[in-house]
């Protein structure tokens, strides 16, 4: 791995590992054991400036590279990352904690964005209109922005950066990535692979760090755009700060995803989905189901099935193939999530399944929390209002479809949602009415394919465009329109009138 002599993860700037010159570092844990595995450098303002300057120089040549050359490099990167995907996944599990099969799934979804970016020649086509006026043609082209920066969260350390840099680079930009400081190693590995695939030095740079690095990226005059994924308060901060400094910004925030179950649903399917989407990756997914809205008699049929499935869930070290759910990212986060369960109980929710006392033998210092199921949750409770980001599923009982819909409409977040029913009319009404960016019909985690775009509504996204897919191409390029004619002696002579089409 790309560490300095003292096992401190270095930055990756201009195709080289650059040891930090400062003394600020962060601890990178193995959440399954609770041990610090290595340190990560925290960039200073000067180090961020060096990365941006390198990216700016590289962008000048990269924007002139042919589409064919770019495609070949992206294709080679896809092949290389695909060959090494198990290594990427293992590194990810060691620092994030999620189980290996889940980590492999994450890498696979990231690879799909690289595959989409391989179609850049098609994606970057402009338009042409012949004879907009007599002998005058007009055409449009999409051009890169220059240096783009990405700031990413801990929960998908491989996939979320891959939502950004492959497409930004395919569009002819250079990129400076500031990954999460909690599980940063995987980004260095991916950047090394991209270099090996032929990416010119400086087109993709990684600076590690905290608020100091992020603040410098927000204000740096040579950074044209910011892609952010993380929590809502920071998303709002990035959006406002970026806009103040004249940047294009897309900032994806937190979530509180409701799954509505109507009484006619296939209850076994719904129970499998609720447990999978509620507790997969220990609930640390922005598309996790955290609220189960049971309409009418649905709760009586569904909850026993959910409890049955929760009783046999295996929580343990993500590297153990028997584990289905790993630890949380830090001890502090584990305690915060457990605190939400305490608060819910105090406020009157019934704890049907309590994972707070769980200990994993041999991993007593790991950041584990067992899955928790809370019934009779009310909209005023903190467990309902706030994003918990852990293995806690809250059940809200509602009398009708309309009451269930009103809950979602009134919630501050609008990332993902799902309805479980066998009534096509109800499902169609739901998808039409619901103010949420990504909707599942009998599908609990409706993450769009790489050739659509990903994004929530309301407090789950600040900005106009969603991430990756066609919106990603629009975000990472700007449009230019040209009107041209070849001189013709018939059209000579001064005309001060506004140009009209003849
Ligand atoms: P976070 O907001 O704490 O951190 C995200 C990034 O912002 C990190 O790189 C971090 O270093 C940086 N950051 C943190 N505090 C900062 C500050 N004060 N100033 C400047 N930069 C700062 O998020 P996280 O805990 O890493 O990730 C979990 C969150 O991300 C959850 O809220 C989750 O819902 C959200 N998320 C959203 C999506 C989505 O697509 N909407 C996807 C994944 C995760």
PDB file of N, CA and C in Angstrom, residues 403-458:
ATOM      1  N   UNK A 403     -52.454   8.543   4.818  1.00  0.00           N
ATOM      2  CA  UNK A 403     -51.692   8.910   6.010  1.00  0.00           C
ATOM      3  C   UNK A 403     -50.200   8.572   5.808  1.00  0.00           C
ATOM      4  N   UNK A 404     -49.960   7.426   5.164  1.00  0.00           N
ATOM      5  CA  UNK A 404     -48.567   7.017   4.889  1.00  0.00           C
ATOM      6  C   UNK A 404     -47.903   8.021   3.942  1.00  0.00           C
ATOM      7  N   UNK A 405     -48.643   8.407   2.909  1.00  0.00           N
ATOM      8  CA  UNK A 405     -48.092   9.367   1.937  1.00  0.00           C
ATOM      9  C   UNK A 405     -47.801  10.711   2.616  1.00  0.00           C
ATOM     10  N   UNK A 406     -48.711  11.132   3.520  1.00  0.00           N
ATOM     11  CA  UNK A 406     -48.515  12.429   4.196  1.00  0.00           C
ATOM     12  C   UNK A 406     -47.229  12.415   5.023  1.00  0.00           C
ATOM     13  N   UNK A 407     -46.912  11.274   5.626  1.00  0.00           N
ATOM     14  CA  UNK A 407     -45.674  11.173   6.411  1.00  0.00           C
ATOM     15  C   UNK A 407     -44.463  11.487   5.528  1.00  0.00           C
ATOM     16  N   UNK A 408     -44.446  10.867   4.360  1.00  0.00           N
ATOM     17  CA  UNK A 408     -43.286  11.053   3.465  1.00  0.00           C
ATOM     18  C   UNK A 408     -43.251  12.491   2.950  1.00  0.00           C
ATOM     19  N   UNK A 409     -44.438  13.001   2.635  1.00  0.00           N
ATOM     20  CA  UNK A 409     -44.482  14.377   2.111  1.00  0.00           C
ATOM     21  C   UNK A 409     -43.982  15.383   3.141  1.00  0.00           C
ATOM     22  N   UNK A 410     -44.252  15.099   4.411  1.00  0.00           N
ATOM     23  CA  UNK A 410     -43.879  16.080   5.437  1.00  0.00           C
ATOM     24  C   UNK A 410     -42.447  15.907   5.945  1.00  0.00           C
ATOM     25  N   UNK A 411     -41.795  14.805   5.587  1.00  0.00           N
ATOM     26  CA  UNK A 411     -40.440  14.587   6.106  1.00  0.00           C
ATOM     27  C   UNK A 411     -39.439  15.492   5.388  1.00  0.00           C
ATOM     28  N   UNK A 412     -38.382  15.870   6.129  1.00  0.00           N
ATOM     29  CA  UNK A 412     -37.406  16.805   5.558  1.00  0.00           C
ATOM     30  C   UNK A 412     -36.581  16.185   4.430  1.00  0.00           C
ATOM     31  N   UNK A 413     -36.386  14.860   4.483  1.00  0.00           N
ATOM     32  CA  UNK A 413     -35.538  14.202   3.482  1.00  0.00           C
ATOM     33  C   UNK A 413     -36.377  13.620   2.350  1.00  0.00           C
ATOM     34  N   UNK A 414     -35.746  13.419   1.215  1.00  0.00           N
ATOM     35  CA  UNK A 414     -36.461  12.817   0.073  1.00  0.00           C
ATOM     36  C   UNK A 414     -35.504  12.062  -0.820  1.00  0.00           C
ATOM     37  N   UNK A 415     -34.681  11.176  -0.208  1.00  0.00           N
ATOM     38  CA  UNK A 415     -33.683  10.474  -1.022  1.00  0.00           C
ATOM     39  C   UNK A 415     -34.312   9.292  -1.753  1.00  0.00           C
ATOM     40  N   UNK A 416     -34.644   8.220  -1.002  1.00  0.00           N
ATOM     41  CA  UNK A 416     -35.255   7.040  -1.611  1.00  0.00           C
ATOM     42  C   UNK A 416     -36.511   6.654  -0.868  1.00  0.00           C
ATOM     43  N   UNK A 417     -37.339   5.828  -1.492  1.00  0.00           N
ATOM     44  CA  UNK A 417     -38.527   5.303  -0.841  1.00  0.00           C
ATOM     45  C   UNK A 417     -38.963   4.053  -1.593  1.00  0.00           C
ATOM     46  N   UNK A 418     -39.872   3.292  -0.969  1.00  0.00           N
ATOM     47  CA  UNK A 418     -40.371   2.090  -1.656  1.00  0.00           C
ATOM     48  C   UNK A 418     -41.792   1.808  -1.206  1.00  0.00           C
ATOM     49  N   UNK A 419     -42.541   1.178  -2.104  1.00  0.00           N
ATOM     50  CA  UNK A 419     -43.870   0.694  -1.734  1.00  0.00           C
ATOM     51  C   UNK A 419     -43.921  -0.800  -2.018  1.00  0.00           C
ATOM     52  N   UNK A 420     -44.520  -1.535  -1.084  1.00  0.00           N
ATOM     53  CA  UNK A 420     -44.719  -2.972  -1.291  1.00  0.00           C
ATOM     54  C   UNK A 420     -46.217  -3.230  -1.355  1.00  0.00           C
ATOM     55  N   UNK A 421     -46.664  -3.718  -2.500  1.00  0.00           N
ATOM     56  CA  UNK A 421     -48.085  -3.964  -2.737  1.00  0.00           C
ATOM     57  C   UNK A 421     -48.230  -4.860  -3.962  1.00  0.00           C
ATOM     58  N   UNK A 422     -49.397  -5.489  -4.093  1.00  0.00           N
ATOM     59  CA  UNK A 422     -49.717  -6.207  -5.335  1.00  0.00           C
ATOM     60  C   UNK A 422     -50.746  -5.440  -6.148  1.00  0.00           C
ATOM     61  N   UNK A 423     -51.056  -4.201  -5.721  1.00  0.00           N
ATOM     62  CA  UNK A 423     -52.053  -3.382  -6.396  1.00  0.00           C
ATOM     63  C   UNK A 423     -51.324  -2.397  -7.326  1.00  0.00           C
ATOM     64  N   UNK A 424     -51.414  -2.677  -8.614  1.00  0.00           N
ATOM     65  CA  UNK A 424     -50.711  -1.832  -9.594  1.00  0.00           C
ATOM     66  C   UNK A 424     -51.165  -0.380  -9.545  1.00  0.00           C
ATOM     67  N   UNK A 425     -52.454  -0.174  -9.314  1.00  0.00           N
ATOM     68  CA  UNK A 425     -52.981   1.196  -9.268  1.00  0.00           C
ATOM     69  C   UNK A 425     -52.392   1.961  -8.095  1.00  0.00           C
ATOM     70  N   UNK A 426     -52.283   1.294  -6.938  1.00  0.00           N
ATOM     71  CA  UNK A 426     -51.721   1.961  -5.754  1.00  0.00           C
ATOM     72  C   UNK A 426     -50.247   2.285  -5.994  1.00  0.00           C
ATOM     73  N   UNK A 427     -49.552   1.350  -6.619  1.00  0.00           N
ATOM     74  CA  UNK A 427     -48.117   1.566  -6.876  1.00  0.00           C
ATOM     75  C   UNK A 427     -47.928   2.734  -7.835  1.00  0.00           C
ATOM     76  N   UNK A 428     -48.800   2.799  -8.852  1.00  0.00           N
ATOM     77  CA  UNK A 428     -48.660   3.880  -9.832  1.00  0.00           C
ATOM     78  C   UNK A 428     -48.951   5.238  -9.185  1.00  0.00           C
ATOM     79  N   UNK A 429     -49.975   5.259  -8.332  1.00  0.00           N
ATOM     80  CA  UNK A 429     -50.324   6.514  -7.632  1.00  0.00           C
ATOM     81  C   UNK A 429     -49.150   6.951  -6.744  1.00  0.00           C
ATOM     82  N   UNK A 430     -48.562   5.969  -6.069  1.00  0.00           N
ATOM     83  CA  UNK A 430     -47.439   6.256  -5.163  1.00  0.00           C
ATOM     84  C   UNK A 430     -46.269   6.885  -5.933  1.00  0.00           C
ATOM     85  N   UNK A 431     -45.883   6.248  -7.037  1.00  0.00           N
ATOM     86  CA  UNK A 431     -44.713   6.767  -7.756  1.00  0.00           C
ATOM     87  C   UNK A 431     -44.989   8.158  -8.325  1.00  0.00           C
ATOM     88  N   UNK A 432     -46.272   8.422  -8.628  1.00  0.00           N
ATOM     89  CA  UNK A 432     -46.635   9.732  -9.174  1.00  0.00           C
ATOM     90  C   UNK A 432     -46.622  10.808  -8.080  1.00  0.00           C
ATOM     91  N   UNK A 433     -47.123  10.455  -6.897  1.00  0.00           N
ATOM     92  CA  UNK A 433     -47.334  11.471  -5.851  1.00  0.00           C
ATOM     93  C   UNK A 433     -46.114  11.728  -4.972  1.00  0.00           C
ATOM     94  N   UNK A 434     -45.234  10.764  -4.828  1.00  0.00           N
ATOM     95  CA  UNK A 434     -44.259  10.854  -3.750  1.00  0.00           C
ATOM     96  C   UNK A 434     -43.130  11.865  -4.067  1.00  0.00           C
ATOM     97  N   UNK A 435     -42.826  12.781  -3.141  1.00  0.00           N
ATOM     98  CA  UNK A 435     -41.809  13.810  -3.408  1.00  0.00           C
ATOM     99  C   UNK A 435     -40.402  13.329  -3.063  1.00  0.00           C
ATOM    100  N   UNK A 436     -39.964  12.302  -3.735  1.00  0.00           N
ATOM    101  CA  UNK A 436     -38.692  11.639  -3.433  1.00  0.00           C
ATOM    102  C   UNK A 436     -38.005  11.333  -4.771  1.00  0.00           C
ATOM    103  N   UNK A 437     -36.670  11.408  -4.782  1.00  0.00           N
ATOM    104  CA  UNK A 437     -35.947  11.267  -6.048  1.00  0.00           C
ATOM    105  C   UNK A 437     -35.828   9.853  -6.594  1.00  0.00           C
ATOM    106  N   UNK A 438     -35.864   8.838  -5.724  1.00  0.00           N
ATOM    107  CA  UNK A 438     -35.653   7.462  -6.202  1.00  0.00           C
ATOM    108  C   UNK A 438     -36.700   6.552  -5.545  1.00  0.00           C
ATOM    109  N   UNK A 439     -37.463   5.856  -6.369  1.00  0.00           N
ATOM    110  CA  UNK A 439     -38.647   5.152  -5.882  1.00  0.00           C
ATOM    111  C   UNK A 439     -38.575   3.677  -6.285  1.00  0.00           C
ATOM    112  N   UNK A 440     -38.866   2.796  -5.337  1.00  0.00           N
ATOM    113  CA  UNK A 440     -38.896   1.363  -5.624  1.00  0.00           C
ATOM    114  C   UNK A 440     -40.326   0.841  -5.533  1.00  0.00           C
ATOM    115  N   UNK A 441     -40.702  -0.007  -6.467  1.00  0.00           N
ATOM    116  CA  UNK A 441     -41.988  -0.703  -6.388  1.00  0.00           C
ATOM    117  C   UNK A 441     -41.654  -2.172  -6.143  1.00  0.00           C
ATOM    118  N   UNK A 442     -41.891  -2.615  -4.949  1.00  0.00           N
ATOM    119  CA  UNK A 442     -41.481  -3.947  -4.491  1.00  0.00           C
ATOM    120  C   UNK A 442     -39.963  -4.143  -4.606  1.00  0.00           C
ATOM    121  N   UNK A 443     -39.247  -3.039  -4.606  1.00  0.00           N
ATOM    122  CA  UNK A 443     -37.767  -3.028  -4.628  1.00  0.00           C
ATOM    123  C   UNK A 443     -37.346  -2.066  -3.508  1.00  0.00           C
ATOM    124  N   UNK A 444     -36.622  -2.553  -2.489  1.00  0.00           N
ATOM    125  CA  UNK A 444     -36.388  -1.687  -1.333  1.00  0.00           C
ATOM    126  C   UNK A 444     -35.271  -0.653  -1.507  1.00  0.00           C
ATOM    127  N   UNK A 445     -34.274  -0.959  -2.350  1.00  0.00           N
ATOM    128  CA  UNK A 445     -33.134  -0.022  -2.494  1.00  0.00           C
ATOM    129  C   UNK A 445     -33.026   0.361  -3.973  1.00  0.00           C
ATOM    130  N   UNK A 446     -33.826   1.315  -4.409  1.00  0.00           N
ATOM    131  CA  UNK A 446     -33.870   1.617  -5.848  1.00  0.00           C
ATOM    132  C   UNK A 446     -32.734   2.533  -6.309  1.00  0.00           C
ATOM    133  N   UNK A 447     -31.507   2.024  -6.237  1.00  0.00           N
ATOM    134  CA  UNK A 447     -30.357   2.810  -6.709  1.00  0.00           C
ATOM    135  C   UNK A 447     -30.340   2.779  -8.241  1.00  0.00           C
ATOM    136  N   UNK A 448     -30.430   3.932  -8.895  1.00  0.00           N
ATOM    137  CA  UNK A 448     -30.502   3.942 -10.358  1.00  0.00           C
ATOM    138  C   UNK A 448     -29.261   3.319 -11.014  1.00  0.00           C
ATOM    139  N   UNK A 449     -29.480   2.728 -12.183  1.00  0.00           N
ATOM    140  CA  UNK A 449     -28.363   2.171 -12.953  1.00  0.00           C
ATOM    141  C   UNK A 449     -27.439   3.326 -13.368  1.00  0.00           C
ATOM    142  N   UNK A 450     -26.234   2.945 -13.790  1.00  0.00           N
ATOM    143  CA  UNK A 450     -25.236   3.971 -14.142  1.00  0.00           C
ATOM    144  C   UNK A 450     -25.695   4.851 -15.301  1.00  0.00           C
ATOM    145  N   UNK A 451     -26.631   4.361 -16.111  1.00  0.00           N
ATOM    146  CA  UNK A 451     -27.071   5.133 -17.279  1.00  0.00           C
ATOM    147  C   UNK A 451     -28.340   5.928 -16.992  1.00  0.00           C
ATOM    148  N   UNK A 452     -28.799   5.929 -15.719  1.00  0.00           N
ATOM    149  CA  UNK A 452     -29.766   6.927 -15.250  1.00  0.00           C
ATOM    150  C   UNK A 452     -28.944   7.876 -14.370  1.00  0.00           C
ATOM    151  N   UNK A 453     -29.547   8.624 -13.504  1.00  0.00           N
ATOM    152  CA  UNK A 453     -28.771   9.470 -12.596  1.00  0.00           C
ATOM    153  C   UNK A 453     -29.306   9.289 -11.196  1.00  0.00           C
ATOM    154  N   UNK A 454     -28.447   9.528 -10.205  1.00  0.00           N
ATOM    155  CA  UNK A 454     -28.773   9.266  -8.800  1.00  0.00           C
ATOM    156  C   UNK A 454     -28.947  10.595  -8.065  1.00  0.00           C
ATOM    157  N   UNK A 455     -30.049  10.724  -7.346  1.00  0.00           N
ATOM    158  CA  UNK A 455     -30.194  11.930  -6.537  1.00  0.00           C
ATOM    159  C   UNK A 455     -31.516  11.980  -5.819  1.00  0.00           C
ATOM    160  N   UNK A 456     -31.510  12.640  -4.666  1.00  0.00           N
ATOM    161  CA  UNK A 456     -32.736  12.783  -3.894  1.00  0.00           C
ATOM    162  C   UNK A 456     -33.357  14.152  -4.104  1.00  0.00           C
ATOM    163  N   UNK A 457     -34.425  14.392  -3.371  1.00  0.00           N
ATOM    164  CA  UNK A 457     -35.094  15.691  -3.376  1.00  0.00           C
ATOM    165  C   UNK A 457     -34.980  16.281  -1.965  1.00  0.00           C
ATOM    166  N   UNK A 458     -35.535  17.451  -1.808  1.00  0.00           N
ATOM    167  CA  UNK A 458     -35.604  18.155  -0.525  1.00  0.00           C
ATOM    168  C   UNK A 458     -34.210  18.254   0.125  1.00  0.00           C
TER     169      UNK A 458
END
